[in-house]
Short mmCIF file of C-alpha atoms and ligand atoms in Angstrom, two decimals:
data_model
loop_
_atom_site.label_atom_id
_atom_site.label_comp_id
_atom_site.label_asym_id
_atom_site.label_seq_id
_atom_site.Cartn_x
_atom_site.Cartn_y
_atom_site.Cartn_z
CA MET A 1 -4.60 -41.21 -13.56
CA SER A 2 -0.94 -41.19 -15.31
CA GLY A 3 -0.65 -43.47 -18.22
CA GLU A 4 2.50 -44.80 -16.95
CA LEU A 5 1.49 -45.48 -13.41
CA ALA A 6 -1.82 -47.11 -14.45
CA ILE A 7 -1.93 -50.84 -13.97
CA ASN A 8 -4.54 -53.04 -15.22
CA ARG A 9 -5.32 -54.87 -11.83
CA ALA A 10 -7.95 -57.21 -13.62
CA ALA A 11 -6.93 -60.46 -15.20
CA PRO A 12 -8.04 -60.56 -18.67
CA ILE A 13 -10.33 -63.60 -19.34
CA ASP A 14 -9.24 -65.33 -22.60
CA GLY A 15 -12.40 -66.36 -24.19
CA LYS A 16 -10.77 -67.14 -27.42
CA GLY A 17 -8.33 -69.41 -25.89
CA PHE A 18 -10.98 -71.09 -23.63
CA ALA A 19 -13.34 -71.64 -26.82
CA ALA A 20 -10.51 -73.27 -28.71
CA GLU A 21 -10.20 -75.62 -25.64
CA VAL A 22 -14.10 -76.34 -25.70
CA ARG A 23 -13.97 -77.00 -29.54
CA ALA A 24 -11.03 -79.58 -29.08
CA ARG A 25 -12.83 -81.15 -26.35
CA VAL A 26 -16.02 -81.51 -28.49
CA ALA A 27 -13.75 -82.92 -31.39
CA GLU A 28 -12.12 -85.45 -29.44
CA HIS A 29 -15.65 -86.65 -27.97
CA VAL A 30 -16.85 -86.49 -31.66
CA THR A 31 -13.81 -88.81 -32.58
CA ARG A 32 -14.59 -91.36 -29.85
CA LEU A 33 -18.43 -91.40 -31.08
CA LYS A 34 -17.35 -92.25 -34.51
CA ALA A 35 -14.88 -94.95 -33.70
CA ASP A 36 -16.93 -96.52 -31.00
CA TYR A 37 -20.67 -96.27 -32.29
CA GLY A 38 -20.28 -95.22 -35.75
CA ILE A 39 -22.12 -91.86 -34.82
CA THR A 40 -21.21 -88.43 -36.52
CA PRO A 41 -23.47 -85.72 -35.12
CA GLY A 42 -25.08 -83.30 -37.46
CA LEU A 43 -26.11 -79.60 -37.33
CA ALA A 44 -28.52 -77.84 -39.57
CA VAL A 45 -28.22 -74.07 -39.93
CA VAL A 46 -31.00 -72.28 -41.64
CA LEU A 47 -30.56 -68.73 -42.79
CA VAL A 48 -33.49 -66.89 -44.53
CA GLY A 49 -32.51 -63.64 -46.21
CA GLU A 50 -29.28 -62.09 -46.81
CA ASP A 51 -28.54 -60.26 -43.51
CA PRO A 52 -24.61 -59.41 -43.95
CA ALA A 53 -23.93 -60.02 -40.21
CA SER A 54 -26.05 -63.42 -40.39
CA GLN A 55 -24.11 -64.47 -43.21
CA VAL A 56 -20.77 -64.25 -41.39
CA TYR A 57 -21.98 -66.04 -38.45
CA VAL A 58 -23.56 -68.86 -40.62
CA ARG A 59 -20.49 -69.12 -42.49
CA ASN A 60 -18.26 -69.40 -39.27
CA LYS A 61 -20.79 -72.06 -37.81
CA GLY A 62 -20.42 -74.33 -40.87
CA ILE A 63 -16.66 -74.08 -40.53
CA GLN A 64 -16.48 -74.67 -37.18
CA THR A 65 -18.92 -77.55 -37.19
CA ARG A 66 -16.73 -79.29 -39.99
CA GLU A 67 -13.61 -78.65 -37.88
CA ALA A 68 -15.17 -80.36 -34.88
CA GLY A 69 -15.71 -83.50 -37.17
CA MET A 70 -19.33 -83.04 -37.36
CA VAL A 71 -21.79 -82.78 -40.34
CA SER A 72 -22.84 -79.40 -41.21
CA PHE A 73 -26.20 -78.83 -43.31
CA GLU A 74 -26.88 -75.51 -44.48
CA TYR A 75 -29.96 -74.11 -45.86
CA ARG A 76 -30.09 -70.62 -47.53
CA LEU A 77 -33.74 -69.50 -48.31
CA PRO A 78 -34.69 -66.10 -49.91
CA ALA A 79 -35.97 -63.40 -47.78
CA GLU A 80 -39.51 -63.83 -49.18
CA THR A 81 -39.63 -67.36 -48.32
CA PRO A 82 -43.47 -67.93 -47.04
CA GLN A 83 -43.41 -69.24 -43.34
CA THR A 84 -45.02 -72.23 -44.31
CA ASP A 85 -42.13 -73.32 -46.40
CA LEU A 86 -39.67 -72.66 -43.51
CA LEU A 87 -42.03 -74.73 -41.63
CA THR A 88 -42.06 -77.53 -43.82
CA LEU A 89 -38.50 -77.63 -43.89
CA ILE A 90 -38.13 -77.64 -40.01
CA ALA A 91 -40.46 -80.61 -40.24
CA ARG A 92 -38.42 -82.41 -42.36
CA LEU A 93 -35.25 -81.76 -40.34
CA ASN A 94 -37.14 -82.80 -37.27
CA ALA A 95 -37.61 -86.05 -38.74
CA ASP A 96 -34.30 -86.70 -40.01
CA ALA A 97 -32.06 -88.81 -37.71
CA SER A 98 -28.86 -87.60 -39.01
CA VAL A 99 -29.74 -84.00 -37.90
CA ASN A 100 -29.23 -83.71 -34.24
CA GLY A 101 -29.46 -79.87 -33.94
CA ILE A 102 -31.34 -77.42 -35.98
CA LEU A 103 -30.63 -73.51 -35.65
CA VAL A 104 -32.75 -71.11 -37.64
CA GLN A 105 -30.54 -67.84 -37.67
CA LEU A 106 -32.27 -64.86 -36.17
CA PRO A 107 -33.48 -62.16 -36.95
CA LEU A 108 -36.16 -63.56 -39.43
CA PRO A 109 -37.65 -61.24 -42.12
CA GLY A 110 -40.51 -59.33 -40.84
CA HIS A 111 -43.36 -61.46 -42.43
CA MET A 112 -42.29 -64.36 -40.15
CA ASP A 113 -43.31 -65.03 -36.67
CA ALA A 114 -40.06 -65.97 -34.94
CA GLU A 115 -41.80 -67.57 -31.76
CA ALA A 116 -43.97 -69.78 -34.06
CA VAL A 117 -40.90 -70.88 -36.11
CA ILE A 118 -38.75 -71.60 -32.99
CA ASN A 119 -41.52 -73.63 -31.19
CA ALA A 120 -41.62 -75.72 -34.46
CA ILE A 121 -38.32 -77.19 -33.63
CA ASP A 122 -38.20 -80.29 -31.77
CA PRO A 123 -37.04 -79.19 -28.60
CA ALA A 124 -34.55 -82.21 -28.45
CA LYS A 125 -32.79 -80.81 -31.59
CA ASP A 126 -33.12 -77.14 -30.30
CA VAL A 127 -29.38 -76.28 -29.97
CA ASP A 128 -30.12 -72.76 -29.38
CA GLY A 129 -32.27 -73.35 -26.34
CA PHE A 130 -34.92 -70.96 -27.36
CA HIS A 131 -37.90 -73.30 -27.55
CA VAL A 132 -40.49 -72.72 -24.88
CA SER A 133 -40.24 -76.20 -23.55
CA ASN A 134 -36.24 -75.65 -23.01
CA VAL A 135 -36.92 -72.38 -21.36
CA GLY A 136 -39.31 -74.11 -19.03
CA LEU A 137 -37.02 -77.14 -18.40
CA LEU A 138 -34.17 -74.57 -17.47
CA ALA A 139 -36.28 -72.69 -15.14
CA THR A 140 -37.51 -75.69 -13.40
CA GLY A 141 -33.95 -77.40 -12.95
CA GLN A 142 -34.47 -80.25 -15.73
CA ASN A 143 -32.25 -81.33 -18.55
CA ALA A 144 -32.73 -78.50 -20.79
CA MET A 145 -30.82 -77.50 -24.03
CA VAL A 146 -29.12 -74.30 -22.85
CA PRO A 147 -28.75 -71.11 -24.82
CA CYS A 148 -25.31 -70.94 -26.18
CA THR A 149 -24.14 -67.50 -24.98
CA PRO A 150 -24.99 -67.89 -21.27
CA LEU A 151 -23.62 -71.36 -21.35
CA GLY A 152 -20.36 -69.99 -22.64
CA CYS A 153 -20.47 -67.32 -19.90
CA LEU A 154 -21.18 -69.97 -17.21
CA MET A 155 -18.17 -71.97 -18.20
CA LEU A 156 -15.92 -68.66 -18.10
CA LEU A 157 -17.35 -68.05 -14.73
CA ARG A 158 -16.59 -71.52 -13.59
CA ASP A 159 -13.28 -71.70 -14.70
CA ARG A 160 -12.48 -68.46 -13.03
CA LEU A 161 -13.99 -68.94 -9.82
CA GLY A 162 -15.12 -72.64 -9.29
CA ASP A 163 -17.66 -72.67 -6.77
CA LEU A 164 -20.16 -69.81 -7.51
CA SER A 165 -22.68 -70.34 -4.51
CA GLY A 166 -23.48 -67.34 -2.32
CA LEU A 167 -22.04 -64.94 -4.72
CA ASN A 168 -23.97 -61.77 -5.72
CA ALA A 169 -24.68 -61.72 -9.19
CA VAL A 170 -26.10 -58.91 -11.20
CA VAL A 171 -27.31 -59.54 -14.93
CA VAL A 172 -27.83 -56.04 -16.75
CA GLY A 173 -30.18 -56.80 -19.51
CA ARG A 174 -33.50 -59.15 -19.55
CA SER A 175 -33.55 -60.48 -23.01
CA ASN A 176 -34.77 -63.95 -23.73
CA ILE A 177 -31.39 -65.04 -25.69
CA VAL A 178 -29.03 -63.70 -22.87
CA GLY A 179 -30.17 -62.22 -19.71
CA LYS A 180 -33.08 -64.32 -18.36
CA PRO A 181 -31.30 -67.78 -19.25
CA MET A 182 -28.34 -66.19 -17.80
CA ALA A 183 -30.04 -65.20 -14.35
CA GLN A 184 -31.66 -68.72 -14.47
CA LEU A 185 -28.38 -70.41 -14.52
CA LEU A 186 -26.79 -68.37 -11.81
CA VAL A 187 -29.72 -69.24 -9.58
CA ARG A 188 -28.95 -72.99 -10.27
CA GLU A 189 -25.46 -72.34 -9.14
CA SER A 190 -26.93 -70.86 -5.95
CA CYS A 191 -25.81 -67.18 -6.76
CA THR A 192 -28.23 -64.47 -5.40
CA VAL A 193 -29.39 -62.76 -8.68
CA THR A 194 -30.53 -59.41 -9.64
CA ILE A 195 -31.69 -58.95 -13.28
CA ALA A 196 -31.23 -55.30 -14.03
CA HIS A 197 -32.48 -53.41 -16.99
CA SER A 198 -33.23 -49.82 -18.42
CA ARG A 199 -35.86 -49.03 -15.81
CA THR A 200 -33.74 -50.18 -12.82
CA LYS A 201 -33.32 -47.41 -10.17
CA GLU A 202 -29.94 -46.82 -8.83
CA LEU A 203 -28.54 -48.95 -11.50
CA ALA A 204 -24.73 -47.80 -10.40
CA ALA A 205 -25.27 -48.89 -6.86
CA VAL A 206 -26.93 -52.43 -7.97
CA CYS A 207 -24.03 -52.87 -10.21
CA ARG A 208 -21.62 -51.90 -7.49
CA ALA A 209 -22.80 -54.70 -5.01
CA ALA A 210 -22.09 -57.46 -7.85
CA ASP A 211 -19.38 -59.99 -7.32
CA ILE A 212 -20.35 -61.34 -10.82
CA LEU A 213 -21.52 -58.56 -13.22
CA VAL A 214 -22.81 -59.69 -16.74
CA ALA A 215 -23.52 -56.94 -19.06
CA ALA A 216 -26.08 -57.88 -21.91
CA VAL A 217 -27.64 -54.55 -23.02
CA GLY A 218 -26.21 -53.63 -26.56
CA ARG A 219 -25.12 -50.19 -25.58
CA PRO A 220 -21.51 -49.35 -25.98
CA LYS A 221 -19.49 -48.56 -23.19
CA MET A 222 -22.55 -48.13 -20.80
CA ILE A 223 -20.86 -49.37 -17.59
CA PRO A 224 -17.86 -47.48 -16.39
CA GLY A 225 -15.34 -48.67 -13.93
CA ASP A 226 -16.82 -47.06 -11.10
CA TRP A 227 -19.81 -49.30 -11.23
CA VAL A 228 -17.93 -52.29 -10.72
CA LYS A 229 -17.05 -53.60 -7.13
CA PRO A 230 -13.17 -54.02 -6.65
CA GLY A 231 -12.20 -57.55 -7.52
CA ALA A 232 -15.65 -58.19 -9.20
CA THR A 233 -15.53 -60.70 -12.04
CA VAL A 234 -17.06 -58.83 -15.08
CA ILE A 235 -18.46 -60.72 -18.20
CA ASP A 236 -19.23 -58.25 -20.99
CA VAL A 237 -21.73 -59.93 -23.60
CA GLY A 238 -21.89 -56.67 -25.77
CA ILE A 239 -20.66 -56.69 -29.29
CA ASN A 240 -21.00 -53.08 -30.43
CA ARG A 241 -19.59 -51.43 -33.62
CA ILE A 242 -18.60 -47.72 -32.77
CA GLU A 243 -16.79 -45.14 -35.07
CA GLU A 244 -13.64 -43.64 -33.19
CA GLY A 245 -11.02 -41.66 -34.97
CA GLY A 246 -12.65 -42.24 -38.40
CA LYS A 247 -12.41 -46.19 -37.87
CA THR A 248 -14.76 -48.63 -36.92
CA ARG A 249 -14.16 -50.99 -34.02
CA LEU A 250 -15.93 -53.33 -31.63
CA VAL A 251 -16.57 -52.46 -28.07
CA GLY A 252 -18.60 -54.01 -25.06
CA ASP A 253 -21.25 -52.79 -22.91
CA VAL A 254 -18.57 -52.20 -20.32
CA ASP A 255 -15.89 -49.53 -20.60
CA PHE A 256 -13.10 -51.73 -20.62
CA ASP A 257 -10.24 -49.43 -19.95
CA SER A 258 -11.83 -47.91 -16.62
CA ALA A 259 -13.34 -51.11 -15.64
CA ALA A 260 -10.12 -53.22 -15.72
CA GLN A 261 -8.68 -50.87 -13.33
CA VAL A 262 -11.10 -52.14 -10.60
CA ALA A 263 -12.33 -55.68 -11.62
CA GLY A 264 -10.45 -59.01 -10.37
CA ALA A 265 -11.13 -60.54 -13.86
CA ILE A 266 -12.97 -59.32 -17.28
CA THR A 267 -13.66 -60.45 -20.52
CA PRO A 268 -12.44 -58.21 -23.35
CA VAL A 269 -14.33 -57.55 -26.58
CA PRO A 270 -13.63 -59.10 -28.85
CA GLY A 271 -11.93 -62.09 -27.65
CA GLY A 272 -13.92 -62.63 -24.81
CA VAL A 273 -17.54 -63.95 -24.81
CA GLY A 274 -17.98 -64.02 -28.40
CA PRO A 275 -15.98 -67.05 -29.32
CA MET A 276 -17.65 -69.04 -26.73
CA THR A 277 -21.02 -68.85 -28.39
CA ILE A 278 -20.20 -70.96 -31.41
CA ALA A 279 -18.04 -73.42 -29.39
CA CYS A 280 -20.94 -73.85 -27.09
CA LEU A 281 -23.49 -74.34 -29.91
CA LEU A 282 -20.84 -77.43 -30.96
CA ALA A 283 -21.02 -78.40 -27.50
CA ASN A 284 -25.00 -78.47 -27.55
CA THR A 285 -24.98 -80.31 -30.95
CA LEU A 286 -22.71 -83.00 -29.27
CA THR A 287 -25.21 -83.16 -26.07
CA ALA A 288 -28.20 -83.61 -28.21
CA CYS A 289 -26.40 -86.31 -30.25
CA CYS A 290 -25.35 -88.16 -27.27
CA ARG A 291 -29.03 -87.69 -25.67
CA ALA A 292 -30.58 -88.88 -28.56
CA ASN A 293 -28.54 -92.00 -28.84
CA ASN A 294 -29.03 -92.92 -25.23
CA LEU A 295 -25.23 -92.41 -24.56
CA PRO A 296 -23.64 -90.44 -21.52
CA GLU A 297 -23.56 -86.74 -21.95
CA PRO A 298 -20.03 -85.12 -22.55
CA GLU A 299 -18.47 -83.97 -19.28
CA GLY A 300 -17.48 -80.30 -18.70
CA LEU A 301 -19.78 -79.21 -21.67
CA THR A 302 -23.02 -78.84 -20.45
CA ALA A 303 -24.74 -76.69 -17.84
N1 GUN B 401 -28.63 -64.37 -33.96
C1 GUN B 401 -27.85 -63.76 -33.25
N2 GUN B 401 -27.70 -64.51 -32.06
C2 GUN B 401 -28.16 -65.62 -32.41
C3 GUN B 401 -28.18 -66.86 -31.62
O1 GUN B 401 -27.49 -67.11 -30.60
N3 GUN B 401 -29.04 -67.87 -32.28
C4 GUN B 401 -29.62 -67.75 -33.38
N4 GUN B 401 -30.30 -68.44 -33.90
N5 GUN B 401 -29.54 -66.50 -33.98
C5 GUN B 401 -29.04 -65.55 -33.58
#
């Protein structure tokens, strides 16, 4: 295709701008909670070890938590911390009424059992939505804490498409953090949902049937434009670092340039789904705080 004649048919989905709106709505609600009830939501983030990417995430979470008017509690533990010490800290945070949300940054060091650690968090404070009780509540359509990245994707989809019922949704990737909860949320929206993965046969044809295509596999530019149905809404959860022309850059799981020629709307990387994750973490902390105090939940900030 000639570069001059190429038109980007897809409307880019401005996740960065939408995340800023979500954070502003959270901050506004927090202001009212303080003024009307004297309540300030608190989020505790626990980082074990010194993984550089995790350190960046944790720092950003702290900054954005404070910007939303909430209290940020940060715990940085050495990589060799015994698991029993981490469980003791979690028990203390579970019992602390000023802490509404608890997030243990993953991955944990190899000597720890991540499932045991996550399941030690009080489900009502599990703002990641990873506790097995929250997974079950989501699967049965009850009041769960919903994992942040799929919640952010759902907010973007609702904003773009309104009613999702009856649409064909394909989720590529079956992780507990994104793929599975995303599929559950889309089922709840009355989509017809397919979970595809590395063993899926005829993956290209499966993707081509999708009105909503969510890519969450962690493989750079794996999904080319000719796998995208014309007019489809494409949500790219991938954040992959690649070397190109001697430089490092971030790309998604979808080949943006070719997919944007075909899709109706598509999230860019960076600036699409990524900023929604922390925004939804703040929304979940606010929701947990409202539930803990028997107050109405914030509108438009839950699943
Ligand atoms: N590490 C990468 N993503 C996440 C996340 O969403 N939650 C936690 N706790 N750790 C992560």
